[in-house]
Coordinates of C-alpha atoms in Angstrom, one line a residue:
X1 CA -0.1 0.1 0.2
X2 CA 2.8 2.3 0.9
X3 CA 4.9 1.4 -2.2
X4 CA 1.8 2.2 -4.5
X5 CA 1.5 5.5 -2.6
X6 CA 5.1 6.2 -3.1
X7 CA 4.9 5.3 -6.9
X8 CA 2.0 7.4 -7.2
X9 CA 3.2 10.6 -5.6
X10 CA 6.5 10.5 -8.2
X11 CA 4.5 10.2 -11.2
X12 CA 3.8 13.9 -11.4
X13 CA 7.3 14.5 -10.7
X14 CA 8.7 12.4 -13.6
X15 CA 6.3 13.9 -16.3
X16 CA 7.4 17.6 -15.1
X17 CA 10.9 16.0 -15.8
X18 CA 10.0 14.9 -18.9
X19 CA 8.4 18.1 -20.0
X20 CA 11.5 19.9 -18.9
X21 CA 14.0 17.6 -20.8
X22 CA 11.5 18.3 -23.8
X23 CA 11.9 21.8 -23.9
X24 CA 15.7 22.1 -23.5
X25 CA 15.9 19.5 -26.4
X26 CA 16.6 22.4 -29.1
X27 CA 19.6 23.8 -27.4
X28 CA 20.7 20.1 -26.5
X29 CA 20.5 19.0 -30.2
X30 CA 21.6 22.4 -32.1
X31 CA 24.6 22.4 -29.5
X32 CA 24.0 26.1 -29.2
X33 CA 24.3 29.1 -27.0
X34 CA 21.6 31.7 -27.0
X35 CA 22.9 35.6 -27.0
X36 CA 19.7 37.3 -26.1
X37 CA 18.7 40.7 -25.0
X38 CA 20.1 40.3 -21.4
X39 CA 22.7 37.7 -22.1
X40 CA 25.7 39.7 -21.8
X41 CA 25.0 41.4 -18.7
X42 CA 24.4 38.3 -16.7
X43 CA 26.8 36.1 -18.3
X44 CA 29.3 38.9 -16.9
X45 CA 28.2 38.8 -13.4
X46 CA 27.9 35.1 -13.1
X47 CA 31.5 34.6 -14.8
X48 CA 32.7 37.0 -11.8
X49 CA 31.5 34.8 -9.0
X50 CA 32.5 31.9 -11.1
X51 CA 36.0 33.2 -10.9
X52 CA 35.8 34.0 -7.0
X53 CA 35.3 30.4 -6.5
X54 CA 38.1 29.3 -8.8
X55 CA 40.6 31.6 -7.4
X56 CA 39.2 32.3 -3.7
X57 CA 39.5 35.8 -3.9
X58 CA 36.1 36.7 -3.0
X59 CA 34.8 40.6 -3.0
X60 CA 31.1 40.8 -2.3
X61 CA 30.7 44.1 -3.6
X62 CA 33.4 45.1 -6.6
X63 CA 33.2 43.1 -9.9
X64 CA 36.9 42.4 -10.6
X65 CA 36.7 39.6 -13.4
X66 CA 33.5 40.6 -15.4
X67 CA 32.6 43.7 -17.0
X68 CA 35.9 44.6 -18.5
X69 CA 37.2 43.9 -14.5
X70 CA 36.4 47.2 -13.9
X71 CA 35.4 46.9 -10.1
X72 CA 31.9 48.0 -10.6
X73 CA 29.3 47.3 -8.2
X74 CA 26.8 44.8 -9.8
X75 CA 25.7 41.5 -7.7
X76 CA 25.6 43.5 -4.4
X77 CA 22.6 44.9 -5.6
X78 CA 21.0 42.6 -8.0
X79 CA 20.1 39.0 -6.7
X80 CA 23.2 38.2 -4.8
X81 CA 22.7 35.2 -3.5
X82 CA 21.0 33.6 -6.5
X83 CA 24.3 35.4 -8.5
X84 CA 26.6 32.7 -6.1
X85 CA 24.3 29.9 -7.1
X86 CA 24.3 30.2 -10.8
X87 CA 28.0 31.2 -10.6
X88 CA 28.6 27.6 -8.8
X89 CA 26.5 26.0 -11.6
X90 CA 29.1 27.3 -13.9
X91 CA 32.2 25.8 -11.8
X92 CA 30.6 22.6 -11.9
X93 CA 29.9 22.6 -15.6
X94 CA 32.5 24.5 -17.0
X95 CA 30.7 25.4 -20.3
X96 CA 28.4 28.2 -21.3
X97 CA 26.3 26.2 -23.3
X98 CA 26.0 23.3 -20.5
X99 CA 25.2 26.3 -18.1
X100 CA 22.3 27.4 -20.2
X101 CA 20.8 24.1 -20.7
X102 CA 21.2 22.7 -17.1
X103 CA 19.8 26.3 -15.8
X104 CA 16.6 26.4 -18.2
X105 CA 16.3 22.7 -17.0
X106 CA 15.9 23.6 -13.8
X107 CA 13.9 26.5 -14.2
X108 CA 11.2 24.6 -16.4
X109 CA 11.4 22.0 -13.7
X110 CA 11.2 24.0 -10.8
X111 CA 8.5 26.4 -12.4
X112 CA 6.2 23.2 -13.2
X113 CA 6.7 21.6 -9.5
X114 CA 5.9 24.5 -7.9
X115 CA 2.6 25.6 -10.0
X116 CA 1.6 21.6 -9.2
X117 CA 2.1 22.3 -5.5
X118 CA -0.2 25.6 -5.7
X119 CA -2.6 23.8 -7.2
X120 CA -3.1 20.8 -5.4
X121 CA -3.3 23.6 -2.4
X122 CA -5.9 24.8 -4.0
X123 CA -7.7 21.4 -4.2
X124 CA -7.3 20.8 -7.7
X125 CA -7.3 17.0 -8.6
X126 CA -3.6 15.8 -9.3
X127 CA -4.7 15.5 -13.1
X128 CA -5.5 19.2 -13.2
X129 CA -2.7 20.0 -11.1
X130 CA -0.3 18.6 -13.6
X131 CA -2.2 20.3 -16.7
X132 CA -1.8 23.5 -14.8
X133 CA 1.7 23.0 -14.3
X134 CA 2.4 22.2 -17.7
X135 CA 0.8 25.0 -19.0
X136 CA 2.5 27.5 -16.7
X137 CA 6.2 25.9 -17.9
X138 CA 5.1 26.1 -21.5
X139 CA 4.4 29.7 -21.0
X140 CA 6.1 32.7 -22.6
X141 CA 7.3 34.4 -19.1
X142 CA 8.7 30.7 -18.2
X143 CA 10.7 30.1 -21.4
X144 CA 11.8 33.6 -21.5
X145 CA 15.0 32.6 -20.0
X146 CA 15.5 30.1 -22.7
X147 CA 15.3 32.5 -25.5
X148 CA 16.6 35.4 -23.8
X149 CA 18.1 35.2 -20.5
X150 CA 15.4 37.7 -19.2
X151 CA 16.1 37.4 -15.3
X152 CA 12.7 38.4 -14.1
X153 CA 11.7 34.7 -15.4
X154 CA 13.5 33.3 -12.2
X155 CA 11.2 35.8 -10.2
X156 CA 7.9 34.3 -12.1
X157 CA 9.4 30.7 -11.2
X158 CA 8.8 31.4 -7.7
X159 CA 5.6 32.9 -7.7
X160 CA 3.6 30.1 -7.4
X161 CA 5.5 29.4 -3.9
X162 CA 4.5 33.0 -2.8
X163 CA 0.6 32.8 -3.8
X164 CA 0.7 29.0 -2.0
X165 CA 2.0 30.9 1.4
X166 CA -0.9 33.4 0.5
X167 CA -3.6 30.8 0.4
X168 CA -2.4 29.0 3.7
X169 CA -2.9 32.4 5.4
X170 CA -6.6 32.2 4.7
X171 CA -7.5 28.5 4.7
X172 CA -8.3 26.8 7.8
X173 CA -8.0 30.0 9.9
X174 CA -4.3 30.0 8.9
X175 CA -3.3 26.6 10.9
X176 CA -1.2 25.3 7.8
X177 CA 1.3 28.2 7.5
X178 CA 4.6 27.6 9.0
X179 CA 7.1 30.4 9.9
X180 CA 10.2 29.2 8.4
X181 CA 8.6 28.1 5.0
X182 CA 6.9 31.6 4.4
X183 CA 10.5 33.2 5.4
X184 CA 12.4 31.1 3.1
X185 CA 10.0 31.4 0.0
X186 CA 10.4 35.8 0.7
X187 CA 13.9 35.7 1.2
X188 CA 14.5 33.3 -1.9
X189 CA 12.7 35.6 -3.9
X190 CA 14.6 38.4 -2.6
X191 CA 18.0 36.4 -3.5
X192 CA 16.7 36.1 -6.6
X193 CA 15.1 39.1 -7.9
X194 CA 13.9 42.5 -6.3
X195 CA 11.3 43.6 -8.3
X196 CA 9.4 40.2 -8.3
X197 CA 10.0 40.5 -4.4
X198 CA 8.2 43.6 -4.0
X199 CA 5.4 42.1 -6.2
X200 CA 5.1 39.2 -4.0
X201 CA 5.3 41.2 -0.7
X202 CA 2.6 43.1 -2.1
X203 CA 0.4 40.0 -2.7
X204 CA 1.1 38.3 0.5
X205 CA 0.1 41.7 2.4
X206 CA -3.3 41.3 0.9
X207 CA -3.8 37.5 1.4
X208 CA -2.8 38.8 5.2
X209 CA -5.4 41.1 5.5
X210 CA -8.1 39.1 4.1
X211 CA -6.7 35.9 6.6
X212 CA -6.5 38.5 9.5
X213 CA -10.1 39.1 9.0
X214 CA -11.5 35.9 8.5
X215 CA -9.7 34.0 11.2
X216 CA -10.6 34.2 15.0
X217 CA -6.9 33.1 15.4
X218 CA -5.7 36.5 14.6
X219 CA -3.0 36.9 17.3
X220 CA -1.5 33.5 16.2
X221 CA -1.5 34.4 12.4
X222 CA -0.1 38.2 13.0
X223 CA 3.1 36.3 15.2
X224 CA 3.6 34.1 12.7
X225 CA 4.1 36.7 10.1
X226 CA 6.1 38.8 12.3
X227 CA 8.4 36.0 13.2
X228 CA 8.7 34.9 9.5
X229 CA 9.6 38.7 8.7
X230 CA 12.1 38.9 11.3
X231 CA 13.8 35.9 10.1
X232 CA 13.6 36.8 6.5
X233 CA 15.0 40.4 7.7
X234 CA 18.2 38.0 8.7
X235 CA 18.4 35.4 5.9
X236 CA 18.4 38.7 3.4
X237 CA 20.8 41.0 5.5
X238 CA 22.9 40.8 2.6
X239 CA 20.5 42.5 0.2
X240 CA 19.2 45.3 2.1
X241 CA 22.5 45.9 3.9
X242 CA 24.5 46.2 0.6
X243 CA 22.0 48.5 -0.7
X244 CA 22.0 50.8 2.3
X245 CA 25.4 51.1 2.1
X246 CA 25.7 52.1 -1.7
X247 CA 22.8 54.0 -2.0
X248 CA 23.2 56.2 0.9
X249 CA 26.7 57.2 -0.1
X250 CA 26.3 57.4 -4.0
X251 CA 23.7 58.3 -6.8
X252 CA 24.0 55.7 -8.9
X253 CA 22.8 55.1 -12.8
X254 CA 19.5 53.4 -13.0
X255 CA 18.3 51.0 -15.8
X256 CA 17.3 52.7 -18.8
X257 CA 14.0 54.8 -18.6
X258 CA 11.3 53.5 -21.0
X259 CA 9.4 56.6 -21.7
X260 CA 6.7 55.0 -23.9
X261 CA 5.4 52.4 -21.0
X262 CA 2.3 51.9 -22.6
X263 CA 3.9 50.0 -25.7
X264 CA 5.0 47.8 -23.1
X265 CA 1.7 46.4 -21.9
X266 CA 0.4 42.7 -21.9
X267 CA -3.1 42.4 -23.5
X268 CA -5.3 39.4 -24.4
X269 CA -4.9 38.1 -27.5
X270 CA -5.9 35.4 -30.0
X271 CA -2.3 34.7 -31.7
X272 CA 0.7 33.4 -30.4
X273 CA 2.2 34.6 -26.8
X274 CA 4.9 37.6 -26.8
X275 CA 6.3 39.9 -24.4
X276 CA 2.9 42.4 -25.1
X277 CA 0.3 39.5 -26.4
X278 CA -0.9 36.6 -23.8
X279 CA -1.5 34.3 -26.7
X280 CA -4.9 32.2 -27.5
X281 CA -4.5 29.6 -25.0
X282 CA -4.0 31.7 -22.0
X283 CA -6.4 34.4 -22.9
X284 CA -9.1 31.6 -23.3
X285 CA -8.3 30.3 -19.8
X286 CA -8.4 34.1 -18.1
X287 CA -11.7 35.0 -20.0
X288 CA -13.3 31.6 -18.8
X289 CA -12.0 31.6 -15.1
X290 CA -12.8 35.6 -14.8
X291 CA -16.5 35.1 -16.6
X292 CA -17.1 31.8 -14.2
X293 CA -16.3 34.1 -11.1
X294 CA -18.7 37.0 -12.4
X295 CA -21.7 34.7 -13.2
X296 CA -21.2 31.8 -10.8
X297 CA -19.7 33.2 -7.8
X298 CA -21.4 31.0 -5.3
X299 CA -20.4 28.2 -6.9
X300 CA -16.5 29.1 -6.4
X301 CA -14.9 29.0 -3.4
X302 CA -13.9 31.9 -1.0
X303 CA -9.9 31.0 -1.9
X304 CA -10.5 30.5 -5.5
X305 CA -12.8 33.8 -5.6
X306 CA -9.8 35.8 -3.6
X307 CA -7.1 34.3 -5.9
X308 CA -9.0 35.2 -9.1
X309 CA -10.0 38.6 -8.1
X310 CA -6.2 39.3 -7.4
X311 CA -5.3 37.7 -10.7
X312 CA -7.9 40.2 -12.8
X313 CA -6.1 42.9 -10.7
X314 CA -2.7 42.4 -12.0
X315 CA -4.3 41.5 -15.3
X316 CA -5.6 44.7 -15.5
X317 CA -2.4 46.5 -14.6
X318 CA 0.0 45.1 -16.8
X319 CA -2.6 45.8 -19.9
X320 CA -2.9 49.1 -21.9
X321 CA -6.7 49.9 -19.9
X322 CA -3.8 51.9 -17.5
X323 CA -2.1 54.7 -19.2
X324 CA 1.2 53.9 -18.4
X325 CA 2.8 56.5 -20.2
X326 CA 1.4 59.3 -18.5
X327 CA 1.6 57.5 -15.0
X328 CA 5.4 57.3 -15.9
X329 CA 5.7 60.9 -16.5
X330 CA 4.3 61.5 -13.0
X331 CA 5.9 59.1 -11.4
X332 CA 9.3 59.1 -13.2
X333 CA 11.0 56.2 -11.1
X334 CA 8.5 53.9 -12.6
X335 CA 10.2 54.5 -16.0
X336 CA 13.6 52.9 -14.8
X337 CA 12.3 50.6 -11.9
X338 CA 9.2 49.0 -13.3
X339 CA 10.2 50.0 -17.0
X340 CA 7.9 47.2 -18.3
X341 CA 4.2 47.0 -17.1
X342 CA 3.9 43.4 -18.6
X343 CA 5.7 42.6 -15.8
X344 CA 2.7 42.4 -13.5
X345 CA 1.7 39.7 -15.9
X346 CA 3.7 37.0 -14.2
X347 CA 1.1 37.4 -11.0
X348 CA -1.9 37.1 -13.4
X349 CA -0.5 34.0 -15.0
X350 CA -0.1 32.3 -11.7
X351 CA -3.1 33.3 -9.9
X352 CA -5.7 32.8 -13.0
X353 CA -4.2 29.7 -14.0
X354 CA -4.3 28.1 -10.4
X355 CA -7.7 29.6 -9.8
X356 CA -8.9 27.9 -13.4
X357 CA -7.7 24.5 -12.2
X358 CA -9.4 24.9 -9.1
X359 CA -12.6 25.9 -10.9
X360 CA -12.7 22.8 -13.1
X361 CA -11.8 20.4 -10.2
X362 CA -15.3 21.6 -8.3
X363 CA -17.5 20.8 -11.3
X364 CA -19.9 18.0 -10.9
X365 CA -21.1 17.3 -13.7
X366 CA -18.6 14.5 -15.5
X367 CA -19.1 15.6 -19.1
X368 CA -18.7 19.3 -18.6
X369 CA -15.4 18.1 -16.4
X370 CA -14.2 16.1 -18.8
X371 CA -14.6 19.0 -21.7
X372 CA -12.7 21.3 -19.9
X373 CA -10.1 18.4 -19.0
X374 CA -9.7 18.0 -22.6
X375 CA -9.3 22.0 -23.2
X376 CA -6.0 21.7 -20.8
X377 CA -4.8 18.5 -22.4
X378 CA -5.2 20.6 -26.1
X379 CA -3.9 23.8 -24.5
X380 CA -0.9 21.8 -23.0
X381 CA 0.0 20.5 -26.2
X382 CA -0.6 23.8 -28.0
X383 CA 1.6 25.6 -25.5
X384 CA 4.5 23.2 -25.2
X385 CA 4.4 23.3 -29.5
X386 CA 4.7 27.0 -29.5
X387 CA 7.4 27.1 -26.8
X388 CA 9.6 24.6 -28.2
X389 CA 9.5 26.1 -31.9
X390 CA 10.1 29.6 -30.4
X391 CA 13.1 28.0 -28.6
X392 CA 14.1 26.2 -31.3
X393 CA 13.9 29.3 -33.7
X394 CA 16.3 31.3 -31.4
X395 CA 18.8 28.2 -31.4
X396 CA 19.1 28.1 -35.0
X397 CA 20.8 31.4 -34.8
X398 CA 23.8 30.1 -33.3
X399 CA 24.8 28.1 -36.4
X400 CA 24.1 31.1 -38.9
X401 CA 26.1 34.0 -40.2
X402 CA 25.1 36.1 -36.7
X403 CA 25.5 34.0 -33.7
X404 CA 24.6 37.1 -31.5
X405 CA 20.8 36.9 -31.4
X406 CA 20.5 40.6 -29.9
X407 CA 22.5 43.3 -31.0
X408 CA 21.0 46.2 -29.9
X409 CA 23.7 48.4 -28.2
X410 CA 26.2 45.3 -28.5
X411 CA 29.7 45.6 -30.0
X412 CA 31.6 43.2 -31.8
X413 CA 35.2 43.4 -31.9
X414 CA 36.6 44.7 -35.1
X415 CA 37.8 42.2 -37.6
X416 CA 36.2 39.4 -35.8
X417 CA 34.5 36.7 -37.4
X418 CA 31.5 35.1 -36.7
X419 CA 33.3 31.8 -36.4
X420 CA 35.4 33.3 -34.0
X421 CA 32.9 34.4 -31.6
X422 CA 31.1 31.0 -31.6
X423 CA 34.8 29.5 -30.9
X424 CA 35.4 31.9 -28.0
X425 CA 32.0 31.3 -26.4
X426 CA 32.2 27.4 -26.9
X427 CA 36.0 27.1 -25.4
X428 CA 37.3 26.1 -22.3
X429 CA 38.5 29.9 -21.6
X430 CA 35.1 31.4 -20.7
X431 CA 36.0 35.1 -20.4
X432 CA 37.2 34.8 -24.1
X433 CA 33.7 35.5 -25.8
X434 CA 33.1 38.0 -23.3
X435 CA 36.2 40.0 -24.3
X436 CA 34.9 39.8 -28.2
X437 CA 31.5 40.7 -27.3
X438 CA 30.6 43.5 -25.1
X439 CA 27.5 45.8 -24.0
X440 CA 28.3 48.8 -22.1
X441 CA 25.7 48.7 -19.6
X442 CA 25.7 51.6 -17.2
X443 CA 23.7 49.9 -14.4
X444 CA 24.5 50.7 -11.1
X445 CA 27.4 52.7 -12.0
X446 CA 28.1 56.1 -10.0
X447 CA 27.2 59.4 -11.1
X448 CA 28.3 61.5 -8.2
X449 CA 29.3 64.4 -10.2
X450 CA 28.0 65.1 -13.7
X451 CA 25.1 63.2 -15.2
X452 CA 26.4 61.5 -18.2
X453 CA 23.7 62.3 -21.1
X454 CA 25.0 59.3 -23.0
X455 CA 25.7 56.4 -20.6
X456 CA 26.2 53.8 -22.7
X457 CA 28.8 55.6 -24.9
X458 CA 30.6 57.0 -22.4
X459 CA 31.1 53.5 -20.7
X460 CA 31.9 52.7 -24.0
X461 CA 34.8 55.4 -24.1
X462 CA 36.2 55.1 -20.3
X463 CA 36.0 50.8 -20.3
X464 CA 36.0 49.3 -23.6
X465 CA 37.9 51.9 -25.6
X466 CA 40.4 53.0 -22.9
X467 CA 43.8 54.2 -25.0
X468 CA 45.7 53.6 -21.8
X469 CA 47.7 50.0 -21.3
X470 CA 47.2 49.0 -17.9
X471 CA 47.4 45.3 -16.5
X472 CA 44.9 44.2 -13.7
X473 CA 45.0 41.4 -11.0
X474 CA 42.9 40.5 -7.9
X475 CA 44.8 40.0 -4.3
X476 CA 43.8 37.7 -1.6
X477 CA 41.8 40.3 0.0
X478 CA 39.7 40.7 -3.4
X479 CA 41.0 44.1 -4.2
X480 CA 42.1 44.8 -7.6
X481 CA 45.3 45.9 -8.4
X482 CA 46.0 48.1 -11.9
X483 CA 49.4 48.6 -12.9
X484 CA 50.7 51.0 -15.5
X485 CA 54.2 52.4 -16.9
X486 CA 54.6 56.1 -17.0
X487 CA 57.4 57.7 -18.8
X488 CA 57.5 60.8 -16.5
X489 CA 56.5 61.7 -13.1
X490 CA 53.6 63.9 -13.0
X491 CA 51.8 61.9 -15.9
X492 CA 47.9 62.0 -16.0
X493 CA 46.2 58.8 -17.0
X494 CA 42.3 57.7 -17.4
X495 CA 42.1 54.5 -15.9
X496 CA 39.3 51.9 -16.9
X497 CA 37.9 51.2 -13.5
X498 CA 35.0 52.7 -11.3
X499 CA 35.5 54.3 -8.4
X500 CA 32.4 54.7 -5.8
X501 CA 32.4 57.3 -2.8
X502 CA 33.1 54.7 -0.3
X503 CA 35.9 52.7 -2.0
X504 CA 39.3 52.5 -0.9
X505 CA 42.0 53.7 -3.4
X506 CA 45.7 53.5 -2.8
X507 CA 48.2 55.0 -5.3
X508 CA 51.9 53.6 -4.8
X509 CA 51.0 53.1 -1.2
X510 CA 49.0 56.7 -0.3
X511 CA 45.4 56.9 0.1
X512 CA 43.6 58.8 -2.0
X513 CA 40.0 60.5 -1.0
X514 CA 37.4 59.1 -3.8
X515 CA 35.5 62.2 -3.3
X516 CA 38.4 64.7 -4.1
X517 CA 39.5 62.4 -7.1
X518 CA 38.8 63.7 -10.5
X519 CA 36.1 61.2 -11.9
X520 CA 34.5 60.9 -15.4
X521 CA 30.8 60.8 -15.7
X522 CA 30.9 57.0 -15.3
X523 CA 33.0 57.0 -12.2
X524 CA 36.2 56.5 -14.0
X525 CA 39.2 58.1 -12.0
X526 CA 42.1 60.0 -13.7
X527 CA 45.2 60.0 -11.7
X528 CA 48.6 61.7 -11.5
X529 CA 51.5 59.0 -11.7
X530 CA 53.6 59.8 -9.0
X531 CA 56.7 58.4 -10.2
X532 CA 58.4 57.3 -13.6
X533 CA 58.5 53.7 -14.3
X534 CA 55.6 51.4 -12.8
X535 CA 52.7 52.7 -10.7
X536 CA 50.2 50.6 -8.8
X537 CA 46.8 51.6 -7.4
X538 CA 44.8 49.3 -5.6
X539 CA 41.0 49.5 -5.9
X540 CA 38.8 47.9 -2.8
X541 CA 35.4 48.3 -1.3
X542 CA 35.3 47.8 2.4
X543 CA 31.5 48.1 3.5
X544 CA 31.4 49.3 7.5
X545 CA 27.8 47.4 7.2
X546 CA 28.2 44.4 5.1
X547 CA 31.1 43.1 6.8
X548 CA 32.5 39.1 6.2
X549 CA 31.8 38.3 9.8
X550 CA 28.1 39.2 9.0
X551 CA 27.7 37.3 5.6
X552 CA 28.9 34.1 7.4
X553 CA 26.0 34.7 9.8
X554 CA 23.5 34.9 7.2
X555 CA 25.1 32.0 5.4
X556 CA 24.7 30.1 8.7
X557 CA 20.9 31.4 9.1
X558 CA 20.6 29.7 5.7
X559 CA 22.0 26.6 6.4
X560 CA 19.9 26.2 9.7
X561 CA 16.6 27.4 8.1
X562 CA 17.5 24.7 5.3
X563 CA 18.0 21.9 7.6
X564 CA 15.3 22.4 9.9
X565 CA 12.8 22.2 6.6
X566 CA 14.5 19.1 6.0
X567 CA 14.0 17.5 9.1
X568 CA 10.3 18.7 9.2
X569 CA 9.8 17.1 5.6
X570 CA 11.2 13.8 6.7
X571 CA 9.2 13.6 10.1
X572 CA 6.2 14.4 8.1
X573 CA 6.7 11.8 5.4
X574 CA 7.6 9.4 8.0
X575 CA 4.3 9.9 9.9
X576 CA 2.2 9.8 6.8
X577 CA 3.7 6.5 5.7
X578 CA 3.3 5.2 9.3
X579 CA -0.5 5.9 8.9

């Protein structure tokens, strides 16, 4: 009996595993690499972590190996915890193609399994939960990592777990809600993608308010969420501590401002899905679920009503129904921080898909239920086929005369052939391709003195086209050492590095005050050689807030929390098997 139950539990996992393998097949068969819109940015920051692991020269703030070894700050402000996970994966596979294949597989698998768990929590049947999982895996929001390395996809992957925690707040008076799982879900999201995390916290606040009003165990629910929040603050200290350190002492360049936000909205459509079109299958599911809620509200569970209503809200705010361009003009920060309103579509997808599965599962008429199950089957096949073909199309580009899929603001070194580019990215030197193909992204660079009117162009001039010959290496403390030869004492040289207000700078053993240095619009310093011959500058970043000891405490908190989850899961399964 127990053995049969065990086998039954693994069937959905095996199917989700098989679907994940199916979706990474195009890259395996083509033996190709996708250099999409955000590939170079993420490759550089992941390569930096890879080299930290390889050399043991760790620097939490400075990027000493990626991004032209400029010492700029990226990972500390952008998904730091997950960057180390991906950097560790790159160490294991030592190949950009293998890295893309395995990371895509993991993303598909975790997406599917997390959606399956949410659907089961919503009281969907195992069969219907499996189909909602497959639909989610095949959606454009999930395949977008495989096709272009859009990083918010990792945030969308975790959104079902966020909603699952929210559902636990409103079901059974919040009895099923546990402190550590809630803290871990929120903390993982913060360590992965900050914008997704802020959306997640907003979703959980709504669930908490509803659960608090519904339950007669108000103090219990409040204390659970309070303790989970405190634990999450410890688990994410490296994120908010770093932001506090850098943002309070520097003015930074933000991601590019999208002035026409209304052109980046998500809308219902009858064709294929893409960045701004939901697509036929998901549009049909969304409409059916919303119509069902409106006209058969009494037949839908309270949990499903709440989930669907929230899904509808996210669908509306991601669409052109909101005058986003005007909103952006009135709140300019949204043009850089949110950028694309279609990003709200991640939660609308999760909420409405989970709600639809729960609606079908509670249907009493067998024929009607089977009809909707058939719709899910056909929709799953259609969505997976569309996703597979889209991934295949992008992978085929690698073997053409133009291997770089996305070339906007991308510079390929002069007199370099396409064959040389492909060899560089597939060779054993993982930095070779990053030297040939560059993208002058200005995100998180300091603009403390004069704001650049052309950040990408100025970064290209300071870092990629710097005319001075310098050598760079990293010491055991994680400091960047820059050396150059000067014919005369007193000669000025512009160095291809980045200095922040609280950087530590030493020139030939003498400390310099970053606030008094001559800096370009991108934070690159011009220094005076204090002697003829070899000059040495040491660039470091030593935070008073995020120290090595505190980072070790954060790591220990993660290990202890993870261990407690494993022990709890083991005991729960053991008790279930004994029953």
